[in-house]
Amino acid sequence: MNSVGQNLVSWSKTGLIAYGDSKSSDGNLCVTFLEVINGTNWRFHPVQKYIIHPQLHESALTNGLSNNGSQHSGNVLAGNGPSHTPSVTGGGSEKHPHIFFYNVSSVHWNNWFSLPGDMLAVCDELGNMTMLISGQSPEGPSTIEKLTMLFQDNVYKIHNQIVPLSPKVPPACKLERKQTKKEYHTTILSFHWLSSSKPVISSQFCVFDISSNTHRNKAQQIPPFGVFHPPFMKYACMAVRKNGQIDFWYQFSNSKDHKKITLQLQSSQTQRTKELDWLEFAKITPMNDEQCMLISTYSKYFKRLSFYKFHINWNVNASNPTLLNDPSLKIYHILDTVPDSIDDEGRILQLSHLHALSKSPVEKNPFPEILLIYDISGSKKSLLKRFRLVQSQLTPDFVSILQSASPSANGTGTQPLRSKHFNLLETGNLCLPDRVVYVTSEMLDGFLTFYLQNGSMSTYNRNDWKLESERLQNQNAQGKFRDMITSILSAGLQLPKVPPCAAVEWLRVSPSLGGVIVKLEEKQNPQFYAIQDRDCTNAAMDATNATTLAFGFVASTHRQLSSEDLSIACKTHVARLAQLDEKRARNFITSLIACIYSFFNVTPDAPKEIMDKMISSRPIQKTMLLQLELGCSFGQSNVYEMARVVMSLRNVLFAFNGVARNLHFAIEQLSNSSLQQPNGKSFQTSFSKQDLVHSLIPIAKWFVKFVTYLIQEVILLINDPDDKQNTLVLGVFGARMPRTLILSILNEIKKVTQIVTKFPETSYPVLNESSKFLKMVLGESSVNFEKFETFLVDVNNKFSAFNEQQPSVLREPSILVKAEIPSDVSKMGEFLLSYSNNAVISHVNATSVYFSDTSELRISNEEFFQPQLLKLLQPLEKGLVVDTDNLPEPFKTSRSFCQIKYDAISFDHFTEDELADRKLKRCCRCGCVTRAGYIVSGSKTIVSTSIQTKRWPTMYTRICICSGFLYELSD
């Protein structure tokens, strides 16, 4: 296990996983992420290895590149110039560039509080710190797995150089790992990101309310606490080194330069004590004092615990806020103490871990909690002692003396006074059955997870220090509010037992508490172990487990986590249920999704004005993604297809809506007299305007085909009402969300059609062909859109009235998730079929509709993944995450998982040229393949020009329509 800071691996909010590699010769930093294989199984994407070395910044300097960009690999030292790096690492040779790289000691994504998780600090064992950013390149936004260096701090100097990283190292460079057993006084022991000034929403708990017979979720907004940077700062972070040095890095929002301020914890040290007093442990923790952080340290030489208050003043100019000043820092030494050396039974204690927990402003007790974990000599056990770092309270007698001596005392000062002195107040202890190897706090420090030497893991809620996986079974079942759930583990789901310490290189609890990522010593790739229920056979626990998983999902969504770990945990549970009873598994998904909507305080049958906001919200998008991922558990799955339909309709709506708004803007520009001058701008604006229209043609074809497909299913059901296979249309027509989407799309289609009709392209008639093609595609629909719209409006009104008379919280989720009309309202299905027959089919040529080609709608998982992979790839007991080495030989690359025929965002078919240039991206969550964000080829525009078009799919440069992240698809 990594002994320095226990931070050898970091799992970002975005889903990227970075970890240090201390063995291979071709890299010391690895980056991977979980990606879907077939909708059911996942794998870790092939690891990208990077060499982070102290001369990384010279890749730009030696090639004469500026801060504005570099096309060269971050691992390349080109040219023959000597190295001038002012660090303890040495340099290269003039004739043969020879660069040493060192073991990575810790990695840190900016996950804390409201930060987005896109910046990565990489610290090596010498103390060099390299700052990277994902999803950005010198040219602009890129796919999420692309890394770019922002700057490098080689202990004594910052180097501001933007360098894109590449995992490939040219053979001309001599990059050699330097293994050293020496300890360095500059090694970084603790690193902490400072949050922005934006608050976060945190799910506190949910309880069962017997008066309403439902679970109620308490979510609370938490303001930033500790040190948080104002809006004029891009970021700020800090670290403590072994020698007690504090480094504080920051960047102004209007600057490209990154700055650093350095202080020393023990400023009064002599030269001798500086050489001897190296810290063994250090921890940076937010505290409730305004703009203050707590720094906790332990010196093994002096056997002393020391606590410091770190204060920052951002020096905001109140009279002129545009004038930016560098911050000023101060350190206050608040307490020294000696930890216990023996326990109550006289056994010798050896301090093995120092951990400090922050307390948010919304909690009753604001003081930080200090955890000291000892190894008990002569046994395998560990002892956890808990303390609060509290300010000493002055005695009443002393307070009265101070008040009587004060000239301003007026007899009203009854508030207790606190001194500036602090003390450790012991609050309890806990004996753990084996040696603690790893301790981490999760979800804003609300939960503590301990990994013991024997491989067992346990999570405690720090509010009451009870095992989280036993919370429900130990609760009193009396009272109006009962069955309190505080995390995903509360109902009995538990972290798995992982291999013992001797076999583990590192491990980390996943961000949403959905499982554990483990890197075994003898394995090339990491492994993921999802949380599991002890016993799936008890159907009485389904509702409770669904509630717990829903609570975990909502909590992670509030924290803006990507939550693929939680999806895998949910998927594992559903797959285990499906092996016992498929119907039970479908009902479980329905309960889970219904509970999520309830916890988000939304209803799937909300009125149109609320539904319009819901449709565009991130929580609903994430919920649909979860339904999509769980729907692959079944062969023929309406659960999957309903989610895919909603995602696709949402995409169509955004496309038509975005194009309509941009067309208005382009028409306003063309009406400007300055554009009428012969300077080429008029053509460029006209071309861009008509190219937007051109981009809608594939998606309009899809929508026409989809409406035709729905009426085909109606015809089949009318002829065979007992058909259980073709019920998707009942879900689309019966659920309010897809109905609202279709109605909104029909409205946006009218807007676009009216615009292109009212403002035809007259200056350049050839460009008007896109408008003609779009109207032709929409006009060729075998289903009359006006009649279809009237039908949906009437259904909306009928069902709204019905829901008012007979409300049900499960009816709408049942339709939206399973595309099934519940048996207690079977007349709803009969009404849909009879009314659609009268209102729509009677106005169309039924034969023409029935025999229309509606293939390749891309709403089933068979159209996204390779047919040979559409099965469980390994026994469920081994988990859903498959090692790449165990995949069939033809299916080891991401490209081999998917059917690459069409763009899942623009709905256009790929050409041979597009497939040949390899500019393809894939979603790690839903499996979509797209070219969104790349330059559109001339063959896909109205006329071939040198103009680079910016179509509506550019909004999906790095994020898929499902909210998952896109990555570049390679061979």
PDB file of C-alpha atoms in Angstrom, residues 706-919:
ATOM      1  CA  PHE A 706     -40.243   7.184 -35.638  1.00  0.00           C
ATOM      2  CA  VAL A 707     -43.806   8.553 -35.913  1.00  0.00           C
ATOM      3  CA  THR A 708     -44.479   6.023 -38.669  1.00  0.00           C
ATOM      4  CA  TYR A 709     -43.105   3.247 -36.429  1.00  0.00           C
ATOM      5  CA  LEU A 710     -45.475   4.253 -33.612  1.00  0.00           C
ATOM      6  CA  ILE A 711     -48.510   4.004 -35.903  1.00  0.00           C
ATOM      7  CA  GLN A 712     -47.233   0.633 -37.187  1.00  0.00           C
ATOM      8  CA  GLU A 713     -47.239  -0.629 -33.585  1.00  0.00           C
ATOM      9  CA  VAL A 714     -50.768   0.723 -33.092  1.00  0.00           C
ATOM     10  CA  ILE A 715     -51.931  -1.215 -36.169  1.00  0.00           C
ATOM     11  CA  LEU A 716     -50.321  -4.394 -34.797  1.00  0.00           C
ATOM     12  CA  LEU A 717     -51.938  -3.971 -31.386  1.00  0.00           C
ATOM     13  CA  ILE A 718     -55.361  -3.219 -32.860  1.00  0.00           C
ATOM     14  CA  ASN A 719     -55.172  -6.473 -34.768  1.00  0.00           C
ATOM     15  CA  ASP A 720     -53.752  -8.399 -31.803  1.00  0.00           C
ATOM     16  CA  PRO A 721     -54.586  -6.705 -28.442  1.00  0.00           C
ATOM     17  CA  ASP A 722     -52.908  -9.544 -26.499  1.00  0.00           C
ATOM     18  CA  ASP A 723     -49.520  -8.871 -28.148  1.00  0.00           C
ATOM     19  CA  LYS A 724     -46.966  -8.351 -25.369  1.00  0.00           C
ATOM     20  CA  GLN A 725     -43.997  -7.622 -27.652  1.00  0.00           C
ATOM     21  CA  ASN A 726     -45.109  -4.440 -29.414  1.00  0.00           C
ATOM     22  CA  THR A 727     -46.243  -2.362 -26.443  1.00  0.00           C
ATOM     23  CA  LEU A 728     -43.637   0.382 -26.705  1.00  0.00           C
ATOM     24  CA  VAL A 729     -46.217   2.658 -28.319  1.00  0.00           C
ATOM     25  CA  LEU A 730     -48.422   2.377 -25.223  1.00  0.00           C
ATOM     26  CA  GLY A 731     -45.534   3.773 -23.175  1.00  0.00           C
ATOM     27  CA  VAL A 732     -44.832   6.595 -25.646  1.00  0.00           C
ATOM     28  CA  PHE A 733     -48.493   7.613 -25.937  1.00  0.00           C
ATOM     29  CA  GLY A 734     -49.392   6.759 -22.340  1.00  0.00           C
ATOM     30  CA  ALA A 735     -46.522   8.512 -20.501  1.00  0.00           C
ATOM     31  CA  ARG A 736     -46.649  12.282 -20.272  1.00  0.00           C
ATOM     32  CA  MET A 737     -42.930  12.902 -20.822  1.00  0.00           C
ATOM     33  CA  PRO A 738     -42.611  11.432 -24.363  1.00  0.00           C
ATOM     34  CA  ARG A 739     -46.008  12.923 -25.309  1.00  0.00           C
ATOM     35  CA  THR A 740     -44.815  16.373 -24.227  1.00  0.00           C
ATOM     36  CA  LEU A 741     -41.546  15.906 -26.118  1.00  0.00           C
ATOM     37  CA  ILE A 742     -43.306  14.959 -29.357  1.00  0.00           C
ATOM     38  CA  LEU A 743     -45.708  17.899 -29.068  1.00  0.00           C
ATOM     39  CA  SER A 744     -42.810  20.286 -28.431  1.00  0.00           C
ATOM     40  CA  ILE A 745     -40.938  18.871 -31.453  1.00  0.00           C
ATOM     41  CA  LEU A 746     -43.961  19.329 -33.701  1.00  0.00           C
ATOM     42  CA  ASN A 747     -44.163  22.929 -32.508  1.00  0.00           C
ATOM     43  CA  GLU A 748     -40.455  23.547 -33.229  1.00  0.00           C
ATOM     44  CA  ILE A 749     -40.819  21.949 -36.676  1.00  0.00           C
ATOM     45  CA  LYS A 750     -43.530  24.492 -37.434  1.00  0.00           C
ATOM     46  CA  LYS A 751     -41.219  27.321 -36.336  1.00  0.00           C
ATOM     47  CA  VAL A 752     -38.343  26.183 -38.554  1.00  0.00           C
ATOM     48  CA  THR A 753     -40.656  25.566 -41.524  1.00  0.00           C
ATOM     49  CA  GLN A 754     -42.182  29.016 -41.159  1.00  0.00           C
ATOM     50  CA  ILE A 755     -38.746  30.655 -40.986  1.00  0.00           C
ATOM     51  CA  VAL A 756     -37.346  28.947 -44.092  1.00  0.00           C
ATOM     52  CA  THR A 757     -40.585  29.669 -45.984  1.00  0.00           C
ATOM     53  CA  LYS A 758     -40.753  33.309 -44.948  1.00  0.00           C
ATOM     54  CA  PHE A 759     -37.035  33.992 -45.444  1.00  0.00           C
ATOM     55  CA  PRO A 760     -35.889  31.987 -48.493  1.00  0.00           C
ATOM     56  CA  GLU A 761     -32.289  32.296 -49.648  1.00  0.00           C
ATOM     57  CA  THR A 762     -32.407  34.743 -52.562  1.00  0.00           C
ATOM     58  CA  SER A 763     -28.851  36.092 -52.687  1.00  0.00           C
ATOM     59  CA  TYR A 764     -27.376  32.623 -53.228  1.00  0.00           C
ATOM     60  CA  PRO A 765     -30.225  30.424 -54.602  1.00  0.00           C
ATOM     61  CA  VAL A 766     -28.087  27.269 -54.561  1.00  0.00           C
ATOM     62  CA  LEU A 767     -28.045  27.420 -50.756  1.00  0.00           C
ATOM     63  CA  ASN A 768     -31.851  27.306 -50.634  1.00  0.00           C
ATOM     64  CA  GLU A 769     -31.697  23.610 -51.587  1.00  0.00           C
ATOM     65  CA  SER A 770     -31.301  22.686 -47.885  1.00  0.00           C
ATOM     66  CA  SER A 771     -34.653  24.327 -47.058  1.00  0.00           C
ATOM     67  CA  LYS A 772     -36.324  22.545 -49.968  1.00  0.00           C
ATOM     68  CA  PHE A 773     -34.923  19.163 -48.878  1.00  0.00           C
ATOM     69  CA  LEU A 774     -35.999  19.684 -45.259  1.00  0.00           C
ATOM     70  CA  LYS A 775     -39.586  20.587 -46.245  1.00  0.00           C
ATOM     71  CA  MET A 776     -39.648  17.660 -48.653  1.00  0.00           C
ATOM     72  CA  VAL A 777     -38.544  15.194 -45.929  1.00  0.00           C
ATOM     73  CA  LEU A 778     -41.177  16.471 -43.507  1.00  0.00           C
ATOM     74  CA  GLY A 779     -43.835  16.524 -46.223  1.00  0.00           C
ATOM     75  CA  GLU A 780     -43.197  12.884 -47.172  1.00  0.00           C
ATOM     76  CA  SER A 781     -44.443  11.634 -43.799  1.00  0.00           C
ATOM     77  CA  SER A 782     -47.155   9.014 -44.315  1.00  0.00           C
ATOM     78  CA  VAL A 783     -48.689  10.204 -41.021  1.00  0.00           C
ATOM     79  CA  ASN A 784     -50.422  13.564 -41.028  1.00  0.00           C
ATOM     80  CA  PHE A 785     -48.592  15.659 -38.410  1.00  0.00           C
ATOM     81  CA  GLU A 786     -51.582  17.923 -37.758  1.00  0.00           C
ATOM     82  CA  LYS A 787     -53.917  15.005 -37.008  1.00  0.00           C
ATOM     83  CA  PHE A 788     -51.178  13.356 -34.962  1.00  0.00           C
ATOM     84  CA  GLU A 789     -50.686  16.530 -32.913  1.00  0.00           C
ATOM     85  CA  THR A 790     -54.435  16.890 -32.286  1.00  0.00           C
ATOM     86  CA  PHE A 791     -54.533  13.264 -31.120  1.00  0.00           C
ATOM     87  CA  LEU A 792     -51.698  13.805 -28.606  1.00  0.00           C
ATOM     88  CA  VAL A 793     -53.265  17.022 -27.260  1.00  0.00           C
ATOM     89  CA  ASP A 794     -56.548  15.203 -26.674  1.00  0.00           C
ATOM     90  CA  VAL A 795     -54.764  12.312 -24.937  1.00  0.00           C
ATOM     91  CA  ASN A 796     -52.967  14.845 -22.716  1.00  0.00           C
ATOM     92  CA  ASN A 797     -56.241  16.416 -21.680  1.00  0.00           C
ATOM     93  CA  LYS A 798     -58.019  13.083 -21.092  1.00  0.00           C
ATOM     94  CA  PHE A 799     -55.195  11.635 -18.981  1.00  0.00           C
ATOM     95  CA  SER A 800     -54.731  14.850 -16.982  1.00  0.00           C
ATOM     96  CA  ALA A 801     -58.404  14.767 -16.018  1.00  0.00           C
ATOM     97  CA  PHE A 802     -58.134  11.056 -15.172  1.00  0.00           C
ATOM     98  CA  ASN A 803     -55.085  11.607 -12.937  1.00  0.00           C
ATOM     99  CA  GLU A 804     -56.904  14.342 -11.042  1.00  0.00           C
ATOM    100  CA  GLN A 805     -59.776  11.962 -10.324  1.00  0.00           C
ATOM    101  CA  GLN A 806     -57.625   8.925  -9.560  1.00  0.00           C
ATOM    102  CA  PRO A 807     -54.042   9.959  -8.633  1.00  0.00           C
ATOM    103  CA  SER A 808     -51.314   7.341  -8.453  1.00  0.00           C
ATOM    104  CA  VAL A 809     -47.593   7.730  -7.831  1.00  0.00           C
ATOM    105  CA  LEU A 810     -46.756   4.389  -9.482  1.00  0.00           C
ATOM    106  CA  ARG A 811     -49.012   4.487 -12.542  1.00  0.00           C
ATOM    107  CA  GLU A 812     -46.930   6.992 -14.502  1.00  0.00           C
ATOM    108  CA  PRO A 813     -43.542   5.363 -13.683  1.00  0.00           C
ATOM    109  CA  SER A 814     -44.964   1.990 -14.719  1.00  0.00           C
ATOM    110  CA  ILE A 815     -45.881   3.414 -18.112  1.00  0.00           C
ATOM    111  CA  LEU A 816     -42.677   5.443 -18.478  1.00  0.00           C
ATOM    112  CA  VAL A 817     -40.347   2.642 -17.387  1.00  0.00           C
ATOM    113  CA  LYS A 818     -41.977  -0.620 -18.523  1.00  0.00           C
ATOM    114  CA  ALA A 819     -44.238   0.759 -21.316  1.00  0.00           C
ATOM    115  CA  GLU A 820     -47.048  -1.192 -19.678  1.00  0.00           C
ATOM    116  CA  ILE A 821     -50.502   0.041 -18.728  1.00  0.00           C
ATOM    117  CA  PRO A 822     -51.172  -1.179 -15.149  1.00  0.00           C
ATOM    118  CA  SER A 823     -53.923  -3.775 -14.920  1.00  0.00           C
ATOM    119  CA  ASP A 824     -56.039  -1.582 -12.627  1.00  0.00           C
ATOM    120  CA  VAL A 825     -56.332   1.025 -15.414  1.00  0.00           C
ATOM    121  CA  SER A 826     -56.373  -1.317 -18.425  1.00  0.00           C
ATOM    122  CA  LYS A 827     -59.034   0.892 -20.030  1.00  0.00           C
ATOM    123  CA  MET A 828     -56.308   3.499 -20.617  1.00  0.00           C
ATOM    124  CA  GLY A 829     -54.685   1.130 -23.120  1.00  0.00           C
ATOM    125  CA  GLU A 830     -57.995   0.347 -24.789  1.00  0.00           C
ATOM    126  CA  PHE A 831     -58.713   4.064 -25.099  1.00  0.00           C
ATOM    127  CA  LEU A 832     -55.299   4.771 -26.647  1.00  0.00           C
ATOM    128  CA  LEU A 833     -55.799   2.112 -29.330  1.00  0.00           C
ATOM    129  CA  SER A 834     -59.398   2.975 -30.193  1.00  0.00           C
ATOM    130  CA  TYR A 835     -58.836   6.726 -30.222  1.00  0.00           C
ATOM    131  CA  SER A 836     -55.621   6.534 -32.267  1.00  0.00           C
ATOM    132  CA  ASN A 837     -57.513   4.346 -34.732  1.00  0.00           C
ATOM    133  CA  ASN A 838     -60.200   6.998 -35.116  1.00  0.00           C
ATOM    134  CA  ALA A 839     -58.027  10.115 -34.903  1.00  0.00           C
ATOM    135  CA  VAL A 840     -54.883   9.073 -36.812  1.00  0.00           C
ATOM    136  CA  ILE A 841     -55.129   5.795 -38.711  1.00  0.00           C
ATOM    137  CA  SER A 842     -58.469   6.691 -40.304  1.00  0.00           C
ATOM    138  CA  HIS A 843     -56.705   9.655 -41.979  1.00  0.00           C
ATOM    139  CA  VAL A 844     -53.743   7.739 -43.404  1.00  0.00           C
ATOM    140  CA  ASN A 845     -53.130   4.976 -45.886  1.00  0.00           C
ATOM    141  CA  ALA A 846     -52.759   2.100 -43.414  1.00  0.00           C
ATOM    142  CA  THR A 847     -51.092  -0.134 -45.994  1.00  0.00           C
ATOM    143  CA  SER A 848     -48.545   2.544 -46.838  1.00  0.00           C
ATOM    144  CA  VAL A 849     -47.772   3.074 -43.161  1.00  0.00           C
ATOM    145  CA  TYR A 850     -47.569  -0.634 -42.371  1.00  0.00           C
ATOM    146  CA  PHE A 851     -45.087  -1.380 -45.168  1.00  0.00           C
ATOM    147  CA  SER A 852     -42.915   1.715 -44.631  1.00  0.00           C
ATOM    148  CA  ASP A 853     -39.276   1.005 -43.773  1.00  0.00           C
ATOM    149  CA  THR A 854     -38.743   1.847 -40.091  1.00  0.00           C
ATOM    150  CA  SER A 855     -35.480  -0.024 -39.576  1.00  0.00           C
ATOM    151  CA  GLU A 856     -32.422   1.599 -37.979  1.00  0.00           C
ATOM    152  CA  LEU A 857     -34.358   3.704 -35.524  1.00  0.00           C
ATOM    153  CA  ARG A 858     -31.523   3.164 -33.005  1.00  0.00           C
ATOM    154  CA  ILE A 859     -33.761   2.589 -30.012  1.00  0.00           C
ATOM    155  CA  SER A 860     -32.713  -0.996 -29.174  1.00  0.00           C
ATOM    156  CA  ASN A 861     -29.387  -2.069 -27.687  1.00  0.00           C
ATOM    157  CA  GLU A 862     -28.882  -4.521 -30.591  1.00  0.00           C
ATOM    158  CA  GLU A 863     -28.319  -1.497 -32.844  1.00  0.00           C
ATOM    159  CA  PHE A 864     -25.549  -0.077 -30.658  1.00  0.00           C
ATOM    160  CA  PHE A 865     -23.527  -3.117 -29.584  1.00  0.00           C
ATOM    161  CA  GLN A 866     -22.092  -6.096 -31.426  1.00  0.00           C
ATOM    162  CA  PRO A 867     -24.582  -9.016 -31.428  1.00  0.00           C
ATOM    163  CA  GLN A 868     -21.863 -11.462 -30.347  1.00  0.00           C
ATOM    164  CA  LEU A 869     -21.388  -9.495 -27.107  1.00  0.00           C
ATOM    165  CA  LEU A 870     -25.068  -9.214 -26.126  1.00  0.00           C
ATOM    166  CA  LYS A 871     -24.831 -11.652 -23.243  1.00  0.00           C
ATOM    167  CA  LEU A 872     -23.321 -11.820 -19.787  1.00  0.00           C
ATOM    168  CA  LEU A 873     -19.595 -12.138 -20.499  1.00  0.00           C
ATOM    169  CA  GLN A 874     -18.674 -13.798 -17.217  1.00  0.00           C
ATOM    170  CA  PRO A 875     -20.519 -15.357 -14.262  1.00  0.00           C
ATOM    171  CA  LEU A 876     -22.335 -12.720 -12.243  1.00  0.00           C
ATOM    172  CA  GLU A 877     -20.399 -13.821  -9.132  1.00  0.00           C
ATOM    173  CA  LYS A 878     -17.278 -12.303 -10.728  1.00  0.00           C
ATOM    174  CA  GLY A 879     -19.000  -8.959 -11.196  1.00  0.00           C
ATOM    175  CA  LEU A 880     -20.040  -6.975 -14.236  1.00  0.00           C
ATOM    176  CA  VAL A 881     -16.637  -5.362 -14.820  1.00  0.00           C
ATOM    177  CA  VAL A 882     -14.635  -7.625 -17.121  1.00  0.00           C
ATOM    178  CA  ASP A 883     -10.865  -7.636 -17.443  1.00  0.00           C
ATOM    179  CA  THR A 884      -9.827  -6.779 -21.008  1.00  0.00           C
ATOM    180  CA  ASP A 885      -7.520  -9.819 -21.038  1.00  0.00           C
ATOM    181  CA  ASN A 886     -10.571 -12.075 -20.590  1.00  0.00           C
ATOM    182  CA  LEU A 887     -12.514 -10.687 -23.552  1.00  0.00           C
ATOM    183  CA  PRO A 888     -12.776 -12.745 -26.775  1.00  0.00           C
ATOM    184  CA  GLU A 889      -9.837 -12.059 -29.082  1.00  0.00           C
ATOM    185  CA  PRO A 890     -11.743 -10.069 -31.769  1.00  0.00           C
ATOM    186  CA  PHE A 891     -13.367  -7.893 -29.108  1.00  0.00           C
ATOM    187  CA  LYS A 892     -10.619  -6.250 -27.103  1.00  0.00           C
ATOM    188  CA  THR A 893     -10.870  -2.707 -28.490  1.00  0.00           C
ATOM    189  CA  SER A 894     -13.546  -0.107 -27.847  1.00  0.00           C
ATOM    190  CA  ARG A 895     -14.124   0.091 -31.590  1.00  0.00           C
ATOM    191  CA  SER A 896     -14.963  -3.612 -31.723  1.00  0.00           C
ATOM    192  CA  PHE A 897     -17.763  -3.233 -29.152  1.00  0.00           C
ATOM    193  CA  CYS A 898     -20.024  -1.062 -31.273  1.00  0.00           C
ATOM    194  CA  GLN A 899     -21.791  -1.043 -34.604  1.00  0.00           C
ATOM    195  CA  ILE A 900     -20.402   1.983 -36.408  1.00  0.00           C
ATOM    196  CA  LYS A 901     -23.008   2.816 -39.031  1.00  0.00           C
ATOM    197  CA  TYR A 902     -24.509   6.140 -38.063  1.00  0.00           C
ATOM    198  CA  ASP A 903     -23.968   9.163 -35.883  1.00  0.00           C
ATOM    199  CA  ALA A 904     -26.099   8.773 -32.757  1.00  0.00           C
ATOM    200  CA  ILE A 905     -26.264  12.543 -32.203  1.00  0.00           C
ATOM    201  CA  SER A 906     -26.779  13.997 -35.690  1.00  0.00           C
ATOM    202  CA  PHE A 907     -28.603  10.789 -36.832  1.00  0.00           C
ATOM    203  CA  ASP A 908     -26.597  10.884 -40.082  1.00  0.00           C
ATOM    204  CA  HIS A 909     -24.988   7.828 -41.665  1.00  0.00           C
ATOM    205  CA  PHE A 910     -21.195   7.737 -41.695  1.00  0.00           C
ATOM    206  CA  THR A 911     -19.480   7.934 -45.076  1.00  0.00           C
ATOM    207  CA  GLU A 912     -16.456   5.853 -46.004  1.00  0.00           C
ATOM    208  CA  ASP A 913     -14.284   8.976 -45.749  1.00  0.00           C
ATOM    209  CA  GLU A 914     -15.547   9.724 -42.240  1.00  0.00           C
ATOM    210  CA  LEU A 915     -14.812   6.188 -41.107  1.00  0.00           C
ATOM    211  CA  ALA A 916     -11.378   6.325 -42.712  1.00  0.00           C
ATOM    212  CA  ASP A 917     -10.172   9.524 -41.003  1.00  0.00           C
ATOM    213  CA  ARG A 918     -10.736   7.944 -37.559  1.00  0.00           C
ATOM    214  CA  LYS A 919     -12.316  11.110 -36.125  1.00  0.00           C
TER     215      LYS A 919
END
